[in-house]
mmCIF file with all atom_site columns, C-alpha atoms in Angstrom:
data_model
loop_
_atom_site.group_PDB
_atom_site.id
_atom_site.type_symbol
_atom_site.label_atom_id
_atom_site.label_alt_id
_atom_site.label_comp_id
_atom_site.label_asym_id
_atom_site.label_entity_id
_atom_site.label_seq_id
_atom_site.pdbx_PDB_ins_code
_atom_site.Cartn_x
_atom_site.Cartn_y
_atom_site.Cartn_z
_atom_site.occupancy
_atom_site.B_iso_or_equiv
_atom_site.pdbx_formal_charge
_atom_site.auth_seq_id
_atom_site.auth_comp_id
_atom_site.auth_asym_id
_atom_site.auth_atom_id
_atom_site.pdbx_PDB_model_num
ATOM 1   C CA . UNK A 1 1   ? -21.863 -24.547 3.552   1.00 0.00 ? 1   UNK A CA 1
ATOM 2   C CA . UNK A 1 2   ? -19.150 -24.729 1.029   1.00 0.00 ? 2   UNK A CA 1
ATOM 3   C CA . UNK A 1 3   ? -18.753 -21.343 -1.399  1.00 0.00 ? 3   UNK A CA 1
ATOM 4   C CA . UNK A 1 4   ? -15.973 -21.967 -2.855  1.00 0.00 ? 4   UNK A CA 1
ATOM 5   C CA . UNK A 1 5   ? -13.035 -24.836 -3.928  1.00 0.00 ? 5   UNK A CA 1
ATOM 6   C CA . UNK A 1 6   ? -9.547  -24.209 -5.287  1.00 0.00 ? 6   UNK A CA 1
ATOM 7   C CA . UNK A 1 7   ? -6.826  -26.536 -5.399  1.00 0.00 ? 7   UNK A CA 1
ATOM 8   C CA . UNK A 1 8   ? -3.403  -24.496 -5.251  1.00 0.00 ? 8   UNK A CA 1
ATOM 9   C CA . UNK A 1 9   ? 0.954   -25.532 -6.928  1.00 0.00 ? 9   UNK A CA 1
ATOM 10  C CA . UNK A 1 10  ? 1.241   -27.843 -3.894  1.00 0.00 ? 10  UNK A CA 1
ATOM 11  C CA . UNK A 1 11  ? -1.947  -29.929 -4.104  1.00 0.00 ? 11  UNK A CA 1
ATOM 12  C CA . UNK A 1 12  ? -3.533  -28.425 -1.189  1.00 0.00 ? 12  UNK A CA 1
ATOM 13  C CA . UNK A 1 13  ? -7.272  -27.984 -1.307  1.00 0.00 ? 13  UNK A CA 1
ATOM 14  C CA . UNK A 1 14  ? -9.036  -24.946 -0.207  1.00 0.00 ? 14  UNK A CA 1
ATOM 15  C CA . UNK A 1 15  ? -12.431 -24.690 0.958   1.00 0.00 ? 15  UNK A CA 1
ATOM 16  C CA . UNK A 1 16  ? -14.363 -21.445 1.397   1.00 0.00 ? 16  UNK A CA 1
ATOM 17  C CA . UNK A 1 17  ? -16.893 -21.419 3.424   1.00 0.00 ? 17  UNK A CA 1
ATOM 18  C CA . UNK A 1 18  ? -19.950 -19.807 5.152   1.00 0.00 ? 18  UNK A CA 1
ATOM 19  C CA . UNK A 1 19  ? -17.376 -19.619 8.659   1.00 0.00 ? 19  UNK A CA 1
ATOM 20  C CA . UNK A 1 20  ? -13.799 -18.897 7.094   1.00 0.00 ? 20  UNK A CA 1
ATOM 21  C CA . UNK A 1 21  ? -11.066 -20.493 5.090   1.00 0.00 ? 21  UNK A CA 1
ATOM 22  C CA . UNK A 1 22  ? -10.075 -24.370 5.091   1.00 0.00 ? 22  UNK A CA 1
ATOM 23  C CA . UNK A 1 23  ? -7.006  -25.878 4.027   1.00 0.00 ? 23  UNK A CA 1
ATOM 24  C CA . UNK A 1 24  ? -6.676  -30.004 3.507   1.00 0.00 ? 24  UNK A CA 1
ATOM 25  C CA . UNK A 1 25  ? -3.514  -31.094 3.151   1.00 0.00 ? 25  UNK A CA 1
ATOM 26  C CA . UNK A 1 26  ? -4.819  -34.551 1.911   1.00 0.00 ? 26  UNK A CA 1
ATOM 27  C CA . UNK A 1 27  ? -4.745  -35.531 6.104   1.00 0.00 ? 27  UNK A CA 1
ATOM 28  C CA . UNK A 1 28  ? -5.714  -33.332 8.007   1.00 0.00 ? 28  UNK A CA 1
ATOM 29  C CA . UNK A 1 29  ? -7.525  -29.346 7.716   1.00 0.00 ? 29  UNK A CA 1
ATOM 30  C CA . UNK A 1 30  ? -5.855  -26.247 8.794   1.00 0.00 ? 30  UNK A CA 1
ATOM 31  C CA . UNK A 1 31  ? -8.631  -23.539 9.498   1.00 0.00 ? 31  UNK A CA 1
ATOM 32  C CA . UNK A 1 32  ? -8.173  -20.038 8.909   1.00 0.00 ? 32  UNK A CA 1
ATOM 33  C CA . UNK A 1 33  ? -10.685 -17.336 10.853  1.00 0.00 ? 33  UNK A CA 1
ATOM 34  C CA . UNK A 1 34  ? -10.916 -13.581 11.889  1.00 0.00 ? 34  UNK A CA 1
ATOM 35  C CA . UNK A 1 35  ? -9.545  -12.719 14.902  1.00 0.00 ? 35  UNK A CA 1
ATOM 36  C CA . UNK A 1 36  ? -9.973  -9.515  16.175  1.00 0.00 ? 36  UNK A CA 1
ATOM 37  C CA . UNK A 1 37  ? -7.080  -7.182  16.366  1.00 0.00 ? 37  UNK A CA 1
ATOM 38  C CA . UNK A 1 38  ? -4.879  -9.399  14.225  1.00 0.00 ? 38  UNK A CA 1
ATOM 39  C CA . UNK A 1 39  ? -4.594  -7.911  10.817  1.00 0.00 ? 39  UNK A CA 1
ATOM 40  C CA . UNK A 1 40  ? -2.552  -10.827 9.367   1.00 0.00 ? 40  UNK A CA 1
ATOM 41  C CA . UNK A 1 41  ? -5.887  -12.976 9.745   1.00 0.00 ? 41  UNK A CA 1
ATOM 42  C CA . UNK A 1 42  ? -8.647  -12.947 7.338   1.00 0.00 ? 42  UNK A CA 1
ATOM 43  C CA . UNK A 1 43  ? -10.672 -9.700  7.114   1.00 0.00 ? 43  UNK A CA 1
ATOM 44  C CA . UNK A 1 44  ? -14.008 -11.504 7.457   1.00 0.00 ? 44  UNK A CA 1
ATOM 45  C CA . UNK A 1 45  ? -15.153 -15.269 7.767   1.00 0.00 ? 45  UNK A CA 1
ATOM 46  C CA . UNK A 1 46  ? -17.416 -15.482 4.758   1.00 0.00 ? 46  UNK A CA 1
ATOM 47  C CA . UNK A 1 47  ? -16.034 -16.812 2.304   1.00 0.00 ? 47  UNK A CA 1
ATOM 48  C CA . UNK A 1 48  ? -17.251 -16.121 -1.418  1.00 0.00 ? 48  UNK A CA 1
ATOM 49  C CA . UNK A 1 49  ? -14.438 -16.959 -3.892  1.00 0.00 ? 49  UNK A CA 1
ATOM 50  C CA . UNK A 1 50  ? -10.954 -17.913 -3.873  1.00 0.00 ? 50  UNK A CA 1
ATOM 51  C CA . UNK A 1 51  ? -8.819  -16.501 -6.943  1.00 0.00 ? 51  UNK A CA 1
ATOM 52  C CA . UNK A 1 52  ? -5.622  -17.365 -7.832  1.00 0.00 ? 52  UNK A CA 1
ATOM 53  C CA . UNK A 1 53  ? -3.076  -13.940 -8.162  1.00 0.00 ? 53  UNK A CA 1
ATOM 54  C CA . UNK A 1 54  ? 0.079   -12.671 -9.002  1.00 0.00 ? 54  UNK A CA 1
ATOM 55  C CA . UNK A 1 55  ? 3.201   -13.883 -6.612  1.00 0.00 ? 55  UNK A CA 1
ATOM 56  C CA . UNK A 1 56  ? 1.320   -17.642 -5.637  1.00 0.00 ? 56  UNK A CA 1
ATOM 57  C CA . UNK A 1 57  ? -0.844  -15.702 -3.465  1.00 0.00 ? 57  UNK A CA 1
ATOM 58  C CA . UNK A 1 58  ? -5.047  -16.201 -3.660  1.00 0.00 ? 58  UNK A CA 1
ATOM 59  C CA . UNK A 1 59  ? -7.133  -13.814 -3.538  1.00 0.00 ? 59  UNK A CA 1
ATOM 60  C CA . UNK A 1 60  ? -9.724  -14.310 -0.793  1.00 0.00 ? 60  UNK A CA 1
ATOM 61  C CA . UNK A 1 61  ? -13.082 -12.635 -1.373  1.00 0.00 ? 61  UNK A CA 1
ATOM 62  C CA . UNK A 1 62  ? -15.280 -12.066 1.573   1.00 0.00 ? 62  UNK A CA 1
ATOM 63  C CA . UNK A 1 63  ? -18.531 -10.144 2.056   1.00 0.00 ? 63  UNK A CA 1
ATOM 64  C CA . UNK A 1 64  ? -16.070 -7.403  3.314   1.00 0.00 ? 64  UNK A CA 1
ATOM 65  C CA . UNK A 1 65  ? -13.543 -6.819  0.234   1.00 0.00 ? 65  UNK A CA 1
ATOM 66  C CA . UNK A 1 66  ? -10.937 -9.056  -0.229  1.00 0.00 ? 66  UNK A CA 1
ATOM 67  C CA . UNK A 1 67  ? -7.975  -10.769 2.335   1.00 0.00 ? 67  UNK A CA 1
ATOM 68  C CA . UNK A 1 68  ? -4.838  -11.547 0.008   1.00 0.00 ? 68  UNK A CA 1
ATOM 69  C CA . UNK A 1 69  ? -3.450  -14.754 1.013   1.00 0.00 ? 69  UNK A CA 1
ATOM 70  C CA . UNK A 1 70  ? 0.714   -14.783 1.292   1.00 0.00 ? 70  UNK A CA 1
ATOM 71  C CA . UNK A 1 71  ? 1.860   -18.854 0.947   1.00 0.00 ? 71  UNK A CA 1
ATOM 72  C CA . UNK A 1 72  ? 5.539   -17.662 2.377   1.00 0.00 ? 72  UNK A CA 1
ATOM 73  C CA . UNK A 1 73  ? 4.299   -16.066 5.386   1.00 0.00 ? 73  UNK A CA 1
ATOM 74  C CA . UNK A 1 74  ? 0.909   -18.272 5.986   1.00 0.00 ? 74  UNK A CA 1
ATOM 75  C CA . UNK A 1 75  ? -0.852  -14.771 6.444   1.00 0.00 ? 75  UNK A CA 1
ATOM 76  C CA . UNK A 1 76  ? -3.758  -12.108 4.893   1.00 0.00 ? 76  UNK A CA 1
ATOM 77  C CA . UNK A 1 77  ? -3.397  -8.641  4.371   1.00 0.00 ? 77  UNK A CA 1
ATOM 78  C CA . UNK A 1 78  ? -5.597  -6.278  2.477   1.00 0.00 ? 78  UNK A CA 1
ATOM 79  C CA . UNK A 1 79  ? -3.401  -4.266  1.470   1.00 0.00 ? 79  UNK A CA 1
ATOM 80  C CA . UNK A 1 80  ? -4.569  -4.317  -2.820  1.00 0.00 ? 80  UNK A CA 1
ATOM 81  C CA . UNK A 1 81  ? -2.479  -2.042  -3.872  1.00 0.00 ? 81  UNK A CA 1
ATOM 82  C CA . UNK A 1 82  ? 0.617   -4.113  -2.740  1.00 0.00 ? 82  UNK A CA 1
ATOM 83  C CA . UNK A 1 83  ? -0.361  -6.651  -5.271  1.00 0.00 ? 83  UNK A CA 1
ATOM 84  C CA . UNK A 1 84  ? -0.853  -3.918  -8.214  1.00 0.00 ? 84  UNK A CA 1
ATOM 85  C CA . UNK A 1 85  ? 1.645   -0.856  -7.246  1.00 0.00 ? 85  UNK A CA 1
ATOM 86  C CA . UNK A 1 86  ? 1.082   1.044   -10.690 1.00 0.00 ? 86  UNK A CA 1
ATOM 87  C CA . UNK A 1 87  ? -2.665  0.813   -10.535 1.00 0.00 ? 87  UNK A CA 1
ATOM 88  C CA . UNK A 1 88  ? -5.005  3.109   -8.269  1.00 0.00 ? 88  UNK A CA 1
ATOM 89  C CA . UNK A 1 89  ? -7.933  0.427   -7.942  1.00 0.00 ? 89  UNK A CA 1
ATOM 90  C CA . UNK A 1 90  ? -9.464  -0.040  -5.035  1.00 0.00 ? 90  UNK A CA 1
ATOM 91  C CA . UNK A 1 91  ? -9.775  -3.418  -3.715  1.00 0.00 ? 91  UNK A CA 1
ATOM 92  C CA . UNK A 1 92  ? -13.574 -3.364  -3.870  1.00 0.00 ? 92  UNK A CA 1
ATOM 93  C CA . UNK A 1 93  ? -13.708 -2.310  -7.356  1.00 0.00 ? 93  UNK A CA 1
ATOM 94  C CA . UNK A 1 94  ? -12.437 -6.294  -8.436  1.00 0.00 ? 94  UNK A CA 1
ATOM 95  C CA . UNK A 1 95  ? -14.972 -8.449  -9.305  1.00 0.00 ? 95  UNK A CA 1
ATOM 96  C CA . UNK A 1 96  ? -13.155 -11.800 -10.586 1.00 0.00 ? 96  UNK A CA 1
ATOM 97  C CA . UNK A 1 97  ? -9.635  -12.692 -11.145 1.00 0.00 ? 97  UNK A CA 1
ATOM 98  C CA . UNK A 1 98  ? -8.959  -15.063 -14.043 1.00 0.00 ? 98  UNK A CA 1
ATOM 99  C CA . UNK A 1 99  ? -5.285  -16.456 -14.767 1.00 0.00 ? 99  UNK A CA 1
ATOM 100 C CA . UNK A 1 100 ? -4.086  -18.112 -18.117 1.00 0.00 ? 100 UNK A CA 1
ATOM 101 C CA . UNK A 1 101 ? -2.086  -20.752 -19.080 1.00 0.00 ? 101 UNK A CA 1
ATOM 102 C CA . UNK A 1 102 ? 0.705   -17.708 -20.591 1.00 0.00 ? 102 UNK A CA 1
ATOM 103 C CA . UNK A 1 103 ? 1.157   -16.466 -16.785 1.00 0.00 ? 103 UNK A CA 1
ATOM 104 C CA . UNK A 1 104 ? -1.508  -13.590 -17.367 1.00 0.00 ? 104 UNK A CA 1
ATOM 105 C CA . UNK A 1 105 ? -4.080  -12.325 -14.639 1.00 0.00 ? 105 UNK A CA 1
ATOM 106 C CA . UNK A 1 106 ? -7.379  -10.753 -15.605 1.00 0.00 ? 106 UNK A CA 1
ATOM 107 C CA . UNK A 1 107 ? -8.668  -8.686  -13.359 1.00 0.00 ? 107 UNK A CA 1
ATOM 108 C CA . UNK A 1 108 ? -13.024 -7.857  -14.338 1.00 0.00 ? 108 UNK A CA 1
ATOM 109 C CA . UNK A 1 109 ? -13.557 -4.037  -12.897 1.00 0.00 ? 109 UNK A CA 1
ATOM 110 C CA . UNK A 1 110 ? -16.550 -3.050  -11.757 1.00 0.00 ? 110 UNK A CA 1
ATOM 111 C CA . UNK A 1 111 ? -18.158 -0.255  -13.843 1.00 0.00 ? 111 UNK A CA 1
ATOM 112 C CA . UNK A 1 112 ? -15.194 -0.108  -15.319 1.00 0.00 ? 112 UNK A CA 1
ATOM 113 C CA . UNK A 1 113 ? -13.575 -2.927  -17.682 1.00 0.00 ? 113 UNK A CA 1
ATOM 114 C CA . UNK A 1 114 ? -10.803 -5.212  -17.973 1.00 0.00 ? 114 UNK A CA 1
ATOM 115 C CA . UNK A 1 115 ? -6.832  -5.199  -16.605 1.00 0.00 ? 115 UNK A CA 1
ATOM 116 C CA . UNK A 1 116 ? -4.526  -7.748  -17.534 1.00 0.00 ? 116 UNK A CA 1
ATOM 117 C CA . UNK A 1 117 ? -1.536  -8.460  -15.985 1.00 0.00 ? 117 UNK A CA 1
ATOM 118 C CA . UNK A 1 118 ? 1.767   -10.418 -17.305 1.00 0.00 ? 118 UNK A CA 1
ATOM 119 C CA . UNK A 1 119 ? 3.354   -11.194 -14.044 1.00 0.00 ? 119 UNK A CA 1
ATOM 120 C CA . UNK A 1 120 ? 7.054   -11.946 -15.916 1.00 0.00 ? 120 UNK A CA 1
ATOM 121 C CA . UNK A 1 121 ? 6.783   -8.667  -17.409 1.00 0.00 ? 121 UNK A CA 1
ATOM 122 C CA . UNK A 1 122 ? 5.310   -6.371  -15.168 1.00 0.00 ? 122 UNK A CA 1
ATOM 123 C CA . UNK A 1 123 ? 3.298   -5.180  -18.058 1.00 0.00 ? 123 UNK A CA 1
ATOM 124 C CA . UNK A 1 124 ? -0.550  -3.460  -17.214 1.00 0.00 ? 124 UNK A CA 1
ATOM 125 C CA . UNK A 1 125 ? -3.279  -3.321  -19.867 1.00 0.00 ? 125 UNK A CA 1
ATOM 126 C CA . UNK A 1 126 ? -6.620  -1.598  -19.614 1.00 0.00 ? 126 UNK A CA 1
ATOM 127 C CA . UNK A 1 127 ? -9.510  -2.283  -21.596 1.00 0.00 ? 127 UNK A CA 1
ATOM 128 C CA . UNK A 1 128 ? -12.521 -0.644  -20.975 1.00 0.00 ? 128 UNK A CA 1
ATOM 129 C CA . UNK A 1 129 ? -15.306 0.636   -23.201 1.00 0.00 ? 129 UNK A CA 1
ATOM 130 C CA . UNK A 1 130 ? -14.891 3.712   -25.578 1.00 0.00 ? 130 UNK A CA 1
ATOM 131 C CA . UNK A 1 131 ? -17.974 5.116   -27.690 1.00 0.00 ? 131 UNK A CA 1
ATOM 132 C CA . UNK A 1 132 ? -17.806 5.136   -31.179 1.00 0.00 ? 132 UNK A CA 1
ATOM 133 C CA . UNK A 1 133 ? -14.739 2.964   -30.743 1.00 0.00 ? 133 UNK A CA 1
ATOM 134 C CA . UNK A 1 134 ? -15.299 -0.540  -32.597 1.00 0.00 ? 134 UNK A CA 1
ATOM 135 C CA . UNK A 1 135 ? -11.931 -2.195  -31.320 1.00 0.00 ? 135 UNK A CA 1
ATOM 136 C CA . UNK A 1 136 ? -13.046 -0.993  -27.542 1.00 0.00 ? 136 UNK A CA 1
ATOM 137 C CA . UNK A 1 137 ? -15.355 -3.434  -25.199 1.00 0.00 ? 137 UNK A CA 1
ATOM 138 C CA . UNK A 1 138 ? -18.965 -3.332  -25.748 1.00 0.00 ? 138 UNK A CA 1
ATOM 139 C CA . UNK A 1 139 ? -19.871 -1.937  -22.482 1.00 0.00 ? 139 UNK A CA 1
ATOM 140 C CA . UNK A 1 140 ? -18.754 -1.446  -19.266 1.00 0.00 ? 140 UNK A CA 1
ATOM 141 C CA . UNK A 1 141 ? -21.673 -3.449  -17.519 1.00 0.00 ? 141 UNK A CA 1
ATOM 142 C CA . UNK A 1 142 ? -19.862 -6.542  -17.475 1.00 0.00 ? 142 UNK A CA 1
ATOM 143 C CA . UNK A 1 143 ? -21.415 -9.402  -15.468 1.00 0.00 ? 143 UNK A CA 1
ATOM 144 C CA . UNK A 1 144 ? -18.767 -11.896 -15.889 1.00 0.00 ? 144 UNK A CA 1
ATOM 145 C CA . UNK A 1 145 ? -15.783 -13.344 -17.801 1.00 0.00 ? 145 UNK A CA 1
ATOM 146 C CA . UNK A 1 146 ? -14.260 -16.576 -18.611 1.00 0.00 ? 146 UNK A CA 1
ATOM 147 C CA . UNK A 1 147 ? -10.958 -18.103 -20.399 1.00 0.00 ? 147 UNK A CA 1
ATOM 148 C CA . UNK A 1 148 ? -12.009 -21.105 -22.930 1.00 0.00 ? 148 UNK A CA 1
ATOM 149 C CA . UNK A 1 149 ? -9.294  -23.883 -23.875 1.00 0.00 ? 149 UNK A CA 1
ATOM 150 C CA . UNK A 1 150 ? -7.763  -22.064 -26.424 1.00 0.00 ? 150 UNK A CA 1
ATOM 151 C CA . UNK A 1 151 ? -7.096  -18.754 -24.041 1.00 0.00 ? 151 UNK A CA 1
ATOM 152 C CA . UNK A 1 152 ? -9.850  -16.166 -25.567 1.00 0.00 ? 152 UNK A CA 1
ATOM 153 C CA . UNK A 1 153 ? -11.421 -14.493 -23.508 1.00 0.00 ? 153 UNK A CA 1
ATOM 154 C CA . UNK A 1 154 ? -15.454 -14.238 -23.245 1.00 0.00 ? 154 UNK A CA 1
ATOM 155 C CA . UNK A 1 155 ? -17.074 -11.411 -22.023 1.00 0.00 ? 155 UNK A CA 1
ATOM 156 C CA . UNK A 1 156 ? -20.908 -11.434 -20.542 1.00 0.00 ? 156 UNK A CA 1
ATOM 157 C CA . UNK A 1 157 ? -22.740 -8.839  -20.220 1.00 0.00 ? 157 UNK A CA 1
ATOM 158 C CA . UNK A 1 158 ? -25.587 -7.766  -18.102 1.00 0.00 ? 158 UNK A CA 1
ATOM 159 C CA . UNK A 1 159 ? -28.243 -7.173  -20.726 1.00 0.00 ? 159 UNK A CA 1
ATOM 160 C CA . UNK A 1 160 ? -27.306 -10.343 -22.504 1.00 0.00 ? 160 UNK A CA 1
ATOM 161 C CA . UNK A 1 161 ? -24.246 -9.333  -24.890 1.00 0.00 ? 161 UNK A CA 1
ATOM 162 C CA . UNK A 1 162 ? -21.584 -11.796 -25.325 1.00 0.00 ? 162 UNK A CA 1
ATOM 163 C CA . UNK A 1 163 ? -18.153 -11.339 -26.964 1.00 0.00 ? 163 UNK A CA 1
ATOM 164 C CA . UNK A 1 164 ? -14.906 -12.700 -27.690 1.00 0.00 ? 164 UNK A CA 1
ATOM 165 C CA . UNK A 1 165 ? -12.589 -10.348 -26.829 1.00 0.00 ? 165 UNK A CA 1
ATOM 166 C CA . UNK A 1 166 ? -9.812  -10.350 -29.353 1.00 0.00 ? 166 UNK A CA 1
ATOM 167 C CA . UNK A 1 167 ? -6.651  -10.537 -27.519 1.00 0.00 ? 167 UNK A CA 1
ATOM 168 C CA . UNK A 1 168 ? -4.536  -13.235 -29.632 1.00 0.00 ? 168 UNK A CA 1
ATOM 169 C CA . UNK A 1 169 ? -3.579  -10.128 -31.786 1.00 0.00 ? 169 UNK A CA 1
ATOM 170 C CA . UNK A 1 170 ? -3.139  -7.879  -28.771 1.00 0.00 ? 170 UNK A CA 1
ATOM 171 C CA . UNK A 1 171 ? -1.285  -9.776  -26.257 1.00 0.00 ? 171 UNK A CA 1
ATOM 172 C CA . UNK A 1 172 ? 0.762   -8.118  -23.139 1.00 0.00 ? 172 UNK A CA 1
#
């Protein structure tokens, strides 16, 4: 079955799925699998999410962590850290990657918040959850996030919470 669809700059749709990575070029598919011993292939088959990320590259999550896809080379690598030098945060610790129409990437932490990235800049915030702090986020149990029309950013949390997290004021 299908997981996953994301169309990409060039038009090309991608399909994840249950048995690896599709690519239609609006003729024909190009399929993309693990192959053992080959480290520029996909880390694992199944497919649960393509994200868009910094330098036109997706992010390809599969039940194994994630396989970052390069455009320029046509390859995967896993290598996280690559894609966010100045941060320690381990691959499996990203839960969602959300990009805005300003060239921003949110990254949703596990346990452990919110990152946003301004690829032209280069500049990293965190936001996580502080107690007693009133400008901090309401928790650190996050269970999802989403960009609306305007750019704000909505927060959902597991036992129900939902906010608006006010970054107009605070943008990177």
């Amino acid at each position: 079955g299908i997981t996953s669809i994301k169309k990409d700059a060039k038009g090309f749709l991608w399909f994840g799925t249950l048995n690896g990575l599709n690519r239609f070029d609006g003729s024909k598919f190009k399929v993309y699998k693990h192959r053992l011993n080959d480290p520029t292939s996909l880390s694992d088959n199944f497919i649960t999410n393509i994200y868009d990320a910094p330098g036109n590259c997706f992010w390809i999550r599969t039940q194994l962590g994630y396989a970052i896809y390069d455009p320029t080379t046509d390859s995967f690598s896993e290598d996280v850290k690559k894609l966010l030098p100045s941060l320690d945060v381990p691959g499996y610790q990203i839960e969602k990657i959300l990009k805005n129409t300003n060239g921003e990437y949110y990254f949703l932490r596990a346990d452990h918040g919110i990152i946003v990235l301004n690829e032209e800049s280069k500049l990293i915030k965190s936001y996580s959850y502080i107690k007693d702090d009133t400008t901090s986020l309401h928790g650190i149990d996050i269970s999802d996030i989403t960009l609306d029309k305007n750019g704000d950013l909505w927060i959902a949390y597991l036992n129900g919470w939902v906010e608006k997290y006010p970054y107009p004021q605070d943008r990177i």
